[in-house]
XYZ file of N, CA and C in Angstrom:
390
model
N 122.021 -19.325 70.263
C 121.836 -18.082 69.610
C 121.943 -18.298 68.104
N 121.005 -17.704 67.431
C 120.966 -17.841 65.979
C 121.764 -16.726 65.331
N 122.593 -17.142 64.450
C 123.355 -16.156 63.692
C 122.688 -16.029 62.337
N 122.349 -14.855 62.071
C 121.692 -14.627 60.784
C 122.733 -14.353 59.719
N 122.525 -15.031 58.688
C 123.352 -14.741 57.521
C 122.619 -13.747 56.660
N 123.376 -12.923 56.131
C 122.765 -11.975 55.215
C 122.841 -12.565 53.813
N 121.760 -13.124 53.428
C 121.692 -13.710 52.078
C 121.211 -12.638 51.108
N 122.142 -12.070 50.447
C 121.786 -11.090 49.443
C 121.907 -11.754 48.083
N 120.906 -11.584 47.332
C 120.921 -12.130 45.984
C 121.439 -11.067 45.033
N 122.471 -11.431 44.368
C 123.046 -10.504 43.397
C 122.516 -10.855 42.010
N 122.177 -9.837 41.263
C 121.684 -10.058 39.893
C 122.849 -10.470 39.013
N 122.661 -11.552 38.293
C 123.701 -12.054 37.406
C 123.146 -12.184 35.992
N 124.006 -11.978 35.055
C 123.638 -12.162 33.650
C 124.376 -13.391 33.156
N 123.597 -14.342 32.677
C 124.204 -15.580 32.189
C 124.771 -15.322 30.794
N 126.073 -15.362 30.697
C 126.730 -15.083 29.426
C 127.397 -16.319 28.838
N 127.062 -17.458 29.325
C 127.721 -18.664 28.825
C 127.334 -18.969 27.374
N 126.094 -18.697 26.984
C 125.685 -18.967 25.604
C 126.057 -17.808 24.670
N 126.445 -16.681 25.222
C 126.806 -15.545 24.394
C 128.049 -15.834 23.555
N 128.971 -16.606 24.073
C 130.167 -16.969 23.312
C 129.806 -17.775 22.064
N 128.878 -18.693 22.196
C 128.449 -19.503 21.048
C 127.766 -18.645 19.985
N 126.931 -17.743 20.446
C 126.220 -16.880 19.501
C 127.201 -15.988 18.750
N 128.153 -15.408 19.456
C 129.141 -14.544 18.815
C 130.009 -15.320 17.823
N 130.338 -16.544 18.155
C 131.130 -17.375 17.243
C 130.367 -17.644 15.953
N 129.096 -17.991 16.076
C 128.304 -18.272 14.878
C 128.086 -17.007 14.043
N 127.901 -15.875 14.674
C 127.764 -14.629 13.912
C 129.053 -14.287 13.174
N 130.178 -14.451 13.841
C 131.461 -14.190 13.207
C 131.684 -15.124 12.025
N 131.386 -16.388 12.201
C 131.528 -17.369 11.122
C 130.603 -17.026 9.955
N 129.370 -16.655 10.256
C 128.411 -16.287 9.221
C 128.915 -15.100 8.406
N 129.376 -14.042 9.046
C 129.833 -12.853 8.330
C 131.116 -13.125 7.544
N 131.974 -13.979 8.033
C 133.176 -14.322 7.273
C 132.828 -15.080 5.996
N 131.902 -16.003 6.098
C 131.500 -16.774 4.915
C 130.798 -15.873 3.908
N 129.899 -15.020 4.367
C 129.162 -14.138 3.464
C 130.102 -13.134 2.793
N 131.085 -12.630 3.518
C 131.980 -11.644 2.911
C 132.857 -12.261 1.821
N 133.191 -13.516 1.917
C 133.972 -14.149 0.855
C 133.098 -14.513 -0.341
N 131.839 -14.800 -0.108
C 130.936 -15.151 -1.199
C 130.494 -13.897 -1.955
N 130.394 -12.772 -1.274
C 129.885 -11.550 -1.899
C 130.796 -11.071 -3.030
N 132.098 -11.123 -2.881
C 133.040 -10.671 -3.904
C 134.085 -11.752 -4.165
N 133.693 -12.841 -4.834
C 134.656 -13.925 -4.986
C 135.761 -13.652 -6.007
N 135.482 -12.848 -7.034
C 136.451 -12.665 -8.113
C 136.999 -11.252 -8.176
N 137.037 -10.579 -7.059
C 137.522 -9.204 -7.059
C 139.016 -9.208 -6.817
N 139.726 -8.608 -7.739
C 141.169 -8.467 -7.612
C 141.456 -6.975 -7.665
N 142.055 -6.458 -6.623
C 142.363 -5.041 -6.588
C 143.679 -4.799 -7.299
N 143.613 -3.933 -8.293
C 144.792 -3.622 -9.094
C 144.982 -2.117 -9.157
N 146.198 -1.719 -9.254
C 146.524 -0.331 -9.539
C 146.788 -0.261 -11.041
N 145.869 0.306 -11.770
C 145.972 0.338 -13.220
C 146.924 1.437 -13.669
N 147.627 1.198 -14.771
C 148.544 2.223 -15.274
C 147.780 3.402 -15.866
N 148.430 4.539 -15.903
C 147.822 5.744 -16.463
C 148.315 5.945 -17.889
N 147.440 6.507 -18.706
C 147.792 6.789 -20.102
C 147.661 8.283 -20.359
N 148.418 8.754 -21.319
C 148.371 10.183 -21.638
C 147.124 10.539 -22.451
N 146.591 9.592 -23.199
C 145.368 9.832 -23.956
C 144.418 8.666 -23.732
N 143.138 8.958 -23.816
C 142.135 7.908 -23.614
C 141.364 7.690 -24.902
N 140.852 6.470 -25.056
C 140.090 6.116 -26.246
C 138.735 5.596 -25.794
N 137.685 6.087 -26.387
C 136.355 5.641 -26.050
C 135.839 4.730 -27.148
N 135.013 3.771 -26.736
C 134.421 2.860 -27.705
C 133.330 3.578 -28.486
N 133.154 3.166 -29.724
C 132.122 3.793 -30.548
C 130.797 3.071 -30.337
N 130.125 3.443 -29.261
C 128.813 2.888 -28.989
C 127.834 4.046 -28.992
N 127.144 4.183 -30.082
C 126.254 5.312 -30.274
C 124.824 4.848 -30.051
N 124.051 5.685 -29.381
C 122.662 5.367 -29.134
C 121.803 6.338 -29.930
N 120.943 5.807 -30.752
C 120.090 6.616 -31.620
C 118.662 6.502 -31.113
N 117.937 7.619 -31.155
C 116.545 7.626 -30.718
C 115.640 7.716 -31.943
N 114.697 6.784 -32.031
C 113.698 6.779 -33.100
C 112.348 7.058 -32.448
N 111.750 8.188 -32.804
C 110.468 8.585 -32.215
C 109.388 8.554 -33.276
N 108.211 8.070 -32.870
C 107.049 8.063 -33.756
C 105.913 8.711 -32.984
N 105.363 9.808 -33.523
C 104.293 10.490 -32.800
C 102.926 9.954 -33.213
N 101.878 10.555 -32.682
C 100.518 10.069 -32.919
C 100.090 10.208 -34.372
N 100.725 11.110 -35.128
C 100.393 11.310 -36.546
C 101.237 10.444 -37.459
N 101.946 9.466 -36.908
C 102.838 8.561 -37.641
C 103.955 9.324 -38.355
N 104.479 10.334 -37.712
C 105.632 11.046 -38.229
C 106.855 10.460 -37.532
N 107.855 10.078 -38.319
C 109.055 9.425 -37.816
C 110.169 10.450 -37.630
N 110.892 10.334 -36.523
C 112.008 11.225 -36.228
C 113.192 10.389 -35.757
N 114.355 10.618 -36.356
C 115.596 9.991 -35.891
C 116.430 11.103 -35.281
N 116.600 11.056 -33.971
C 117.309 12.107 -33.227
C 116.781 13.498 -33.589
N 115.488 13.671 -33.523
C 114.766 14.937 -33.764
C 114.790 15.399 -35.217
N 115.279 14.575 -36.128
C 115.279 14.891 -37.550
C 114.135 14.123 -38.216
N 113.218 14.790 -38.906
C 112.097 14.080 -39.532
C 112.563 13.180 -40.674
N 111.938 11.990 -40.725
C 112.273 10.989 -41.743
C 110.964 10.425 -42.273
N 110.896 10.193 -43.567
C 109.695 9.582 -44.129
C 109.713 8.081 -43.835
N 108.546 7.466 -43.677
C 108.503 6.026 -43.382
C 109.147 5.169 -44.469
N 109.130 5.629 -45.716
C 109.729 4.864 -46.804
C 111.254 4.876 -46.716
N 111.824 5.953 -46.213
C 113.283 6.086 -46.122
C 113.837 5.682 -44.759
N 113.003 5.143 -43.900
C 113.432 4.822 -42.542
C 114.557 3.786 -42.536
N 114.393 2.735 -43.312
C 115.414 1.678 -43.340
C 116.748 2.200 -43.880
N 116.700 2.989 -44.930
C 117.935 3.528 -45.509
C 118.617 4.500 -44.554
N 117.845 5.320 -43.864
C 118.420 6.278 -42.917
C 119.069 5.542 -41.736
N 118.384 4.535 -41.208
C 118.960 3.767 -40.101
C 120.235 3.055 -40.530
N 120.242 2.534 -41.746
C 121.417 1.833 -42.235
C 122.597 2.787 -42.403
N 122.344 3.989 -42.866
C 123.440 4.944 -43.045
C 123.958 5.458 -41.701
N 123.088 5.630 -40.723
C 123.521 6.108 -39.408
C 124.302 5.029 -38.671
N 123.891 3.782 -38.797
C 124.504 2.685 -38.053
C 125.634 1.999 -38.818
N 126.166 2.629 -39.860
C 127.153 1.988 -40.729
C 128.427 1.585 -40.002
N 129.040 2.443 -39.220
C 130.335 2.124 -38.623
C 130.272 1.697 -37.167
N 129.101 1.450 -36.649
C 128.944 1.129 -35.234
C 128.922 -0.381 -35.052
N 129.687 -0.872 -34.057
C 129.784 -2.320 -33.855
C 128.531 -2.893 -33.193
N 128.028 -2.272 -32.147
C 126.817 -2.742 -31.474
C 125.755 -1.652 -31.561
N 125.062 -1.561 -32.695
C 124.080 -0.482 -32.840
C 122.863 -0.702 -31.943
N 122.445 0.371 -31.284
C 121.284 0.328 -30.402
C 120.376 1.493 -30.749
N 119.089 1.202 -30.901
C 118.107 2.237 -31.188
C 117.070 2.223 -30.079
N 116.847 3.387 -29.473
C 115.795 3.533 -28.474
C 114.543 3.978 -29.204
N 113.508 3.146 -29.149
C 112.258 3.414 -29.860
C 111.295 4.091 -28.891
N 110.883 5.310 -29.245
C 109.892 6.045 -28.462
C 108.625 6.093 -29.317
N 107.615 5.358 -28.870
C 106.414 5.146 -29.664
C 105.214 5.716 -28.920
N 104.350 6.439 -29.628
C 103.149 6.995 -29.009
C 102.175 5.865 -28.662
N 101.512 5.984 -27.509
C 100.646 4.891 -27.055
C 99.351 4.782 -27.848
N 99.007 5.800 -28.625
C 97.773 5.743 -29.405
C 97.936 4.953 -30.704
N 99.160 4.663 -31.103
C 99.396 3.908 -32.339
C 99.140 2.421 -32.123
N 98.961 1.706 -33.220
C 98.640 0.280 -33.123
C 99.905 -0.545 -32.923
N 99.704 -1.767 -32.513
C 100.816 -2.685 -32.316
C 101.474 -3.018 -33.648
N 100.697 -3.048 -34.714
C 101.253 -3.353 -36.030
C 102.263 -2.298 -36.466
N 102.004 -1.039 -36.127
C 102.970 0.019 -36.451
C 104.286 -0.223 -35.714
N 104.210 -0.629 -34.462
C 105.408 -0.934 -33.683
C 106.146 -2.132 -34.264
N 105.410 -3.155 -34.654
C 106.023 -4.355 -35.224
C 106.729 -4.026 -36.532
N 106.170 -3.138 -37.327
C 106.812 -2.739 -38.589
C 108.169 -2.077 -38.323
N 108.234 -1.229 -37.308
C 109.493 -0.569 -36.969
C 110.496 -1.590 -36.432
N 110.033 -2.511 -35.583
C 110.921 -3.530 -35.018
C 111.442 -4.481 -36.093
N 110.615 -4.782 -37.110
C 111.075 -5.637 -38.206
C 112.154 -4.942 -39.032
N 112.044 -3.638 -39.177
C 113.085 -2.886 -39.882
C 114.406 -3.013 -39.136
N 114.355 -2.907 -37.813
C 115.568 -3.081 -37.013
C 116.108 -4.489 -37.079
N 115.230 -5.476 -37.130
C 115.671 -6.866 -37.222
C 116.372 -7.147 -38.553
N 115.902 -6.532 -39.625
C 116.544 -6.696 -40.930
C 117.980 -6.181 -40.912
N 118.178 -5.073 -40.200
C 119.491 -4.430 -40.175
C 120.373 -4.917 -39.025
N 119.907 -5.903 -38.256
C 120.617 -6.429 -37.086
C 120.927 -5.318 -36.072
N 119.915 -4.529 -35.773
C 120.026 -3.438 -34.809
C 119.256 -3.833 -33.555
N 119.864 -3.602 -32.423
C 119.188 -3.865 -31.154
C 118.187 -2.743 -30.909
N 116.928 -3.106 -30.758
C 115.875 -2.122 -30.555
C 115.392 -2.205 -29.109
N 115.372 -1.056 -28.437
C 114.931 -0.973 -27.056
C 113.764 -0.001 -27.013
N 112.659 -0.417 -26.406
C 111.483 0.444 -26.359
C 111.486 1.259 -25.074
N 111.330 2.565 -25.211
C 111.286 3.462 -24.060
C 109.848 3.537 -23.555
N 109.691 3.488 -22.237
C 108.374 3.604 -21.612
C 108.455 4.642 -20.500
N 107.291 5.084 -20.046
C 107.247 5.988 -18.896
C 106.832 5.196 -17.670
N 107.091 5.773 -16.498
C 106.775 5.084 -15.239
C 105.288 4.946 -15.049
């Protein structure tokens, strides 16, 4: 007499390589997290009763299509531009001027303004639109 065995196949998920994968992922994230912020030191800073701000003033120099010069919306003649910039930037340690220049003007007009800033050791930044 034949005895039948009931051979049922059970579905199994092989998880033997899953341990290796998890180990490498953990190692990867640990290494990346230490490299991302290597010099960060968390400190509780003391509080002060008064605060002091640095004197970093930003001045806007605009030139329209008619070659009219404006320093912070105040009209300035091209001949007095250097003197006006020098008087405004007198007490500032790192003077910065944002140059807003009309696109219809020539490159030579822009270079003349930038040379004025170079004479006075002023950092000139040109504003553009997107």
